[in-house]
Coordinates of C-alpha atoms in Angstrom, one line a residue:
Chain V
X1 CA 42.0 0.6 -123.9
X2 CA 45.5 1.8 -122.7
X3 CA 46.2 1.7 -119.4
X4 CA 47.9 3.5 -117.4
X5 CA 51.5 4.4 -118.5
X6 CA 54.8 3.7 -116.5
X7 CA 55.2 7.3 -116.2
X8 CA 52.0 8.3 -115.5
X9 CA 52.1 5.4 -112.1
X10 CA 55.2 7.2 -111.4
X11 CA 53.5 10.8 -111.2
X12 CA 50.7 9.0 -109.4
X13 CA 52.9 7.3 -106.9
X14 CA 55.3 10.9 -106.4
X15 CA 52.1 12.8 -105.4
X16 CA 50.8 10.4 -103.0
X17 CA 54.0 10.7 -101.3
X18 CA 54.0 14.6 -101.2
X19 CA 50.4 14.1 -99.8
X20 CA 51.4 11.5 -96.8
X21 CA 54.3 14.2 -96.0
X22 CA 56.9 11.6 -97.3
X23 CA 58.8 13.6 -100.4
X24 CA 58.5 17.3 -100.7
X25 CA 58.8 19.9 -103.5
X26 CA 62.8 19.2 -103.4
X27 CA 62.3 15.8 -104.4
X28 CA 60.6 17.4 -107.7
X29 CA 63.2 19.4 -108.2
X30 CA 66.1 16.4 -108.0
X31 CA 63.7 14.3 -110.8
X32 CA 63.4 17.4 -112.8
X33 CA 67.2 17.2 -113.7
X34 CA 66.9 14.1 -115.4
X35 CA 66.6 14.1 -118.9
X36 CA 67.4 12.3 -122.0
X37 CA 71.3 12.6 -121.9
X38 CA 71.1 11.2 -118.3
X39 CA 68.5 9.0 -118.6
X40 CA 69.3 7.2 -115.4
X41 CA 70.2 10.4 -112.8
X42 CA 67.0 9.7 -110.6
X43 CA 68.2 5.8 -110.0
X44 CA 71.4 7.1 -109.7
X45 CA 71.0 9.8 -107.3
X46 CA 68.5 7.4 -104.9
X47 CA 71.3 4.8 -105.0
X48 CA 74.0 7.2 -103.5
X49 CA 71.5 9.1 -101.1
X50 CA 70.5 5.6 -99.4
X51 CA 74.6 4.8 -99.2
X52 CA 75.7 7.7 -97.6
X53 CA 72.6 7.9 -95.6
X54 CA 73.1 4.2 -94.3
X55 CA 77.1 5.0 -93.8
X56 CA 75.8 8.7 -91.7
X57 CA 73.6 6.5 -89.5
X58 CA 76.1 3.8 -88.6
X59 CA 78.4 6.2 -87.7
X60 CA 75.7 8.0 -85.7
X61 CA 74.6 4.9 -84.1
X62 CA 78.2 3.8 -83.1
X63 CA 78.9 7.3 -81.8
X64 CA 75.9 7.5 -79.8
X65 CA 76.4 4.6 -78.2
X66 CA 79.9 5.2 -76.7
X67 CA 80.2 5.4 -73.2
X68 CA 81.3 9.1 -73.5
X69 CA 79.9 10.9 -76.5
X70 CA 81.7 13.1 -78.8
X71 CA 78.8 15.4 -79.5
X72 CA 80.7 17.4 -82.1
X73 CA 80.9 14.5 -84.4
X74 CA 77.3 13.4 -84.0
X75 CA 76.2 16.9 -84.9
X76 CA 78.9 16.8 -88.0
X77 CA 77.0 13.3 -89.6
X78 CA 73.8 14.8 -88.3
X79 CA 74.1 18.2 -90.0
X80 CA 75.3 15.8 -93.5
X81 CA 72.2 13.3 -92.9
X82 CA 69.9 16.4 -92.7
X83 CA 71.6 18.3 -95.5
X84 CA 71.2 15.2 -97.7
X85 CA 67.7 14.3 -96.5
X86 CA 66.1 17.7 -97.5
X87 CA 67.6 17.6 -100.4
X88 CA 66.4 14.7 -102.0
X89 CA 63.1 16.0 -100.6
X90 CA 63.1 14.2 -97.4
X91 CA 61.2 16.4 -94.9
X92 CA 59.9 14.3 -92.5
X93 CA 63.7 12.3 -92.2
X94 CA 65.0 15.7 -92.4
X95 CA 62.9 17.2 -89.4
X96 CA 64.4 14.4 -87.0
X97 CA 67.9 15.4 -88.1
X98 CA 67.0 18.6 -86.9
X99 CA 65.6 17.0 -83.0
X100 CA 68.6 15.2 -82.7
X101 CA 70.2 18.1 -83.6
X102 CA 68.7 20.4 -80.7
X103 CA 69.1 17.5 -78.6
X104 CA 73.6 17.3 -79.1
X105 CA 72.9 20.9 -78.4
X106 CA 71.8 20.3 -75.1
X107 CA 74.4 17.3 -74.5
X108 CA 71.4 15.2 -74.1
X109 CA 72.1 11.6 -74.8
X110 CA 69.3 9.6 -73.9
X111 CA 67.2 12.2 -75.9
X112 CA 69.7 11.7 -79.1
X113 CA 69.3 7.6 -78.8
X114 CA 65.3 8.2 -78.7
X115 CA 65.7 10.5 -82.0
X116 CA 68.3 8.3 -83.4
X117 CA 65.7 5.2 -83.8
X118 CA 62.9 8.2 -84.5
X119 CA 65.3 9.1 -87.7
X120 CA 66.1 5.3 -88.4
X121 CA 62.2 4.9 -88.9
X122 CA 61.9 7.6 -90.9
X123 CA 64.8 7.0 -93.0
X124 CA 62.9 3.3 -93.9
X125 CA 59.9 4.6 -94.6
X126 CA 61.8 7.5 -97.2
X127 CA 63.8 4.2 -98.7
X128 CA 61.2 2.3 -98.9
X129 CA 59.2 5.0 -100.9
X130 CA 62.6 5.7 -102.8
X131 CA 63.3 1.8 -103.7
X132 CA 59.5 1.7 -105.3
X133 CA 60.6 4.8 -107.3
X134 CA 63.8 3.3 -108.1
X135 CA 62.1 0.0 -109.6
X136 CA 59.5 1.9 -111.6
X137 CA 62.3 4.0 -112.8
X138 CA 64.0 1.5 -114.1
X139 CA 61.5 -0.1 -115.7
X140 CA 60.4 3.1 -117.8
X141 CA 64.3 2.9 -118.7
X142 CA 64.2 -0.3 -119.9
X143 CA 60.9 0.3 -121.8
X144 CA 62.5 3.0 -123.3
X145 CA 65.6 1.6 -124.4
X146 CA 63.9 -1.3 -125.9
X147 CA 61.3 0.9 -127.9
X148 CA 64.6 2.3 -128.9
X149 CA 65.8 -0.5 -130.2
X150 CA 63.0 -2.2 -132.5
X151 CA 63.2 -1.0 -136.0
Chain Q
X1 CA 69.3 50.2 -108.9
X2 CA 69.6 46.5 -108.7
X3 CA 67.0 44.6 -106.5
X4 CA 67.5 43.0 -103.1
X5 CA 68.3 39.8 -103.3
X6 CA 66.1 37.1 -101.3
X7 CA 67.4 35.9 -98.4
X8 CA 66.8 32.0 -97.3
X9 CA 64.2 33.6 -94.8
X10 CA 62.5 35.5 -97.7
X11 CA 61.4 32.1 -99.3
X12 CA 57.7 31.0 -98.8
X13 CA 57.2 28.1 -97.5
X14 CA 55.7 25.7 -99.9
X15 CA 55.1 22.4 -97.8
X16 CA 54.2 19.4 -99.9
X17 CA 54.1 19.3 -103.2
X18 CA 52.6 22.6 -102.4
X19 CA 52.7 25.6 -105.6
X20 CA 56.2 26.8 -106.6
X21 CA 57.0 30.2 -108.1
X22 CA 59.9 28.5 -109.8
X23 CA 61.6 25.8 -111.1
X24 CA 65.2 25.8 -111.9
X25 CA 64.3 25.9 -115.8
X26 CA 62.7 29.2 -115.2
X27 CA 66.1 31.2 -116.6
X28 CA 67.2 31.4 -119.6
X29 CA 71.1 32.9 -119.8
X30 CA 72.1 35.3 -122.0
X31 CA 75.9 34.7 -121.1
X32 CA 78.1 32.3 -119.8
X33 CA 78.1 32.2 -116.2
X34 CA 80.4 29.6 -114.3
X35 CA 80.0 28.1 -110.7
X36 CA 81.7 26.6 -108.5
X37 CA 80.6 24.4 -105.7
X38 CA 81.9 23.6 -102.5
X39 CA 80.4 20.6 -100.5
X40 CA 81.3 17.6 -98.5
X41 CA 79.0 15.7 -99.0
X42 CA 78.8 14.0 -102.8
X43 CA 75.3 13.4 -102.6
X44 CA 74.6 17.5 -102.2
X45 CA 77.2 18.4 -104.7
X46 CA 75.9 15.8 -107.3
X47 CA 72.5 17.9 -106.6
X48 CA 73.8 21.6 -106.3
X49 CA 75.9 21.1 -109.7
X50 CA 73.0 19.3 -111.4
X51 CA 70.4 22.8 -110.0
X52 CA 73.0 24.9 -111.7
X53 CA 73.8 22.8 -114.8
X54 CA 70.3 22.9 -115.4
X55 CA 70.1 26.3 -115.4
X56 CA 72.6 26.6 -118.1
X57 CA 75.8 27.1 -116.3
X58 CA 79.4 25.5 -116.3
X59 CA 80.1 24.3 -113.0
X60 CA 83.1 22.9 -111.5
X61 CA 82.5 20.8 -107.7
X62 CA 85.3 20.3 -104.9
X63 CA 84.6 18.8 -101.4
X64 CA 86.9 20.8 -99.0
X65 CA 87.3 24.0 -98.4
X66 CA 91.7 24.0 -99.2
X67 CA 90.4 22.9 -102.5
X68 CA 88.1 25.9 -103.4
X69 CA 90.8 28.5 -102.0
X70 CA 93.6 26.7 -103.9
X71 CA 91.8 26.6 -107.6
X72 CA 90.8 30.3 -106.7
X73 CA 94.5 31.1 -106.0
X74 CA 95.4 29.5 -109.2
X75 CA 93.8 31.6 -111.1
X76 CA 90.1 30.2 -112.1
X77 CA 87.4 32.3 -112.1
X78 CA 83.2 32.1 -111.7
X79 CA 80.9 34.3 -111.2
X80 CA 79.3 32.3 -108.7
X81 CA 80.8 30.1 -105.4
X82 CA 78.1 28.0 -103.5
X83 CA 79.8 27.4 -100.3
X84 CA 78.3 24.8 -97.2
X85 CA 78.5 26.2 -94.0
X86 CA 79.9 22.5 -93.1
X87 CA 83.0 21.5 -95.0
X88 CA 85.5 19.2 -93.5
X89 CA 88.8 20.3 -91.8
X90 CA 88.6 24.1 -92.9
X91 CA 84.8 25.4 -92.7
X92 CA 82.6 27.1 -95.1
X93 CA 82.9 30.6 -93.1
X94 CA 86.8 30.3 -93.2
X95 CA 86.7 29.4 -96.8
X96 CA 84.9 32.5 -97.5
X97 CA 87.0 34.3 -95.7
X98 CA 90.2 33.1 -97.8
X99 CA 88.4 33.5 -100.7
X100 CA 87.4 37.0 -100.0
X101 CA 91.1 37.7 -99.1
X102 CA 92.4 36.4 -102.2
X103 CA 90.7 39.4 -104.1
X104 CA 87.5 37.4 -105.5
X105 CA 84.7 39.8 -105.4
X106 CA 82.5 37.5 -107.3
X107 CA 79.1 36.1 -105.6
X108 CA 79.1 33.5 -102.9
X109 CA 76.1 32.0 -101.8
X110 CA 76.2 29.9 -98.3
X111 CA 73.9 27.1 -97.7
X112 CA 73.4 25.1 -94.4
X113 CA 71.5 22.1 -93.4
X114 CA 71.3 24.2 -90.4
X115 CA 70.7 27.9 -89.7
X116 CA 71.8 29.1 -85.8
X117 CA 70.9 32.1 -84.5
X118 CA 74.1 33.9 -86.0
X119 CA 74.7 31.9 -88.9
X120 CA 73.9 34.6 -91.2
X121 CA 75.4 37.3 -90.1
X122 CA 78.8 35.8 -88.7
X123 CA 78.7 34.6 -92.8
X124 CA 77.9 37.9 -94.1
X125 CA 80.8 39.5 -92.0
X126 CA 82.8 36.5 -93.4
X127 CA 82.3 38.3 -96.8
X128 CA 79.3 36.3 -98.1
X129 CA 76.9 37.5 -100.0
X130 CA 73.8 35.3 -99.6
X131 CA 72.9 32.9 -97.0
X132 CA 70.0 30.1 -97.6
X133 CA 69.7 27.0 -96.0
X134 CA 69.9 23.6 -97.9
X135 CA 69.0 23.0 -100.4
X136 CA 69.1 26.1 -101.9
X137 CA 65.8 26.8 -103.9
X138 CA 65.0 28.4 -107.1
X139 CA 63.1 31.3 -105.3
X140 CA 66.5 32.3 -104.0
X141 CA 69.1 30.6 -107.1
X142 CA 67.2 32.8 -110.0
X143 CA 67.2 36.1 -108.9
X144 CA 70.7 36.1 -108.0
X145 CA 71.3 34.5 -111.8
X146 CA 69.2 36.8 -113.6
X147 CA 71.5 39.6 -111.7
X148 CA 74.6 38.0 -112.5
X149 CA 73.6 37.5 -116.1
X150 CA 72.4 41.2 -116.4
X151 CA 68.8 40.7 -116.7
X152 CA 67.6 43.5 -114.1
X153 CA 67.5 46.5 -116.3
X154 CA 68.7 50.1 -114.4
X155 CA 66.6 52.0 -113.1

């Protein structure tokens, strides 16, 4: 009997993350542009959503941590880490952008540091769901190129 | 008599992995439509280019605001501008204003991560036509498409 396919542990895997509150509908969207002339978008888009996102929360980390903070810069990486977040479909990473965000509003610096390491934890748990969709990505691309391949 | 366009507020809220009304292969265009986008972040532009290319359009992608007002004072032309709010050095409401001054009457959408209490309307006075916040969605992306591409029969 067949078992389950690559793709179909993918699907599986995608849903159960809509259903914990991890991906939402956007992330759906981003997979839908792949396709066979870009067979690798998905890996590729995950790989530069974690760098930038890992670069945004440096920054924020460093910023925050200044003796005087400039709260116009934490907002500018925050407004890019949400903006980047929701759109691969990150809601819940997404939604603490937006409590930090309140919080530089209010010039509230022990409140940003709490939401900061709020974010962080969020942010691993939406990598560590993205890395596991990375690897079975891959290996559906390799499965495919080698089918490819044979004669 | 065309129909109002969703705003960002008019979309329903889907939650997780909830029913959509559309995906961004809902359109098929009858013409060619061109877009450009202007965003600061690669990661977004990557995704805003790849939402339109999908739906069958040419798209060109800058990350600063000088950029966009420059190849529109050179000369190119879309039917389309998707403008962040949140650009580097000159901002997306500036950029919008430069472009509008320029003489381009074409459609500009602006996306935010972020909507503020006058967002919209200090963008619409700014000369923009549509303001959603980010990512923009197919709910609001097709209609204004299906407009541009003269879909909407007159009433």
């Amino acid at each position: 009997m067949v078992g389950t396919s690559l793709s179909q542990q993918l699907e599986n895997y995608i849903q159960t993350m809509h259903d914990q509150g991890i991906l939402d509908y956007h992330f759906d969207h981003v997979k839908a542009l792949q396709n066979e002339e870009n067979p690798r978008f998905l890996m590729e888009v995950i790989s530069m959503f974690a760098h930038d996102a890992e670069a945004g929360i440096a920054h924020l980390t460093t910023l925050l941590n200044s003796a005087v903070v400039d709260f116009a810069k934490v907002i500018s990486f925050v407004h890019q880490l949400k903006g980047s977040s929701s759109s691969i479909g990150g809601v819940r990473m997404a939604l603490a952008c937006r409590q930090i965000r309140h919080a530089c509003d209010n010039m509230d610096k022990e409140r940003c540091l709490q939401l900061l390491e709020r974010m962080k934890q969020e942010y691993n748990s939406l990598k560590e769901c993205l890395n596991i969709i990375f690897e079975m990505e891959r290996s559906i691309v390799v499965a495919n190129e080698t089918r490819h391949r044979q004669p | 008599m065309a129909p109002a366009f969703p705003s960002g507020d008019d979309r329903a809220d889907f939650g997780t992995g909830g029913h959509r009304q559309f995906s961004f292969h809902d359109i098929v265009l009858r013409n060619r439509l061109t877009a450009l986008v202007v965003d600061g972040v690669d990661f977004c532009r990557l995704v805003e280019q790849g939402f339109l290319r999908s739906c069958g359009l040419e798209t060109q992608g800058v990350n600063n605001g000088d950029a966009a007002v420059e190849l529109i004072a050179s000369g190119a032309k879309f039917d389309l501008i998707i403008i962040d709010m949140f650009l580097p050095v000159m901002d997306g409401l500036e950029t919008t204003r430069r472009i509008r001054a320029l003489g381009e009457r074409c459609k500009i959408v602006g996306v935010s991560a972020y909507i503020g209490e006058n967002d919209r309307e200090a963008f619409l006075a700014a000369g923009g036509d549509v303001f959603s916040e980010k990512p923009v969605s197919p709910e609001v992306l097709i209609p204004i498409l299906r407009e541009l591409d003269g879909q909407y029969s007159n009433i």
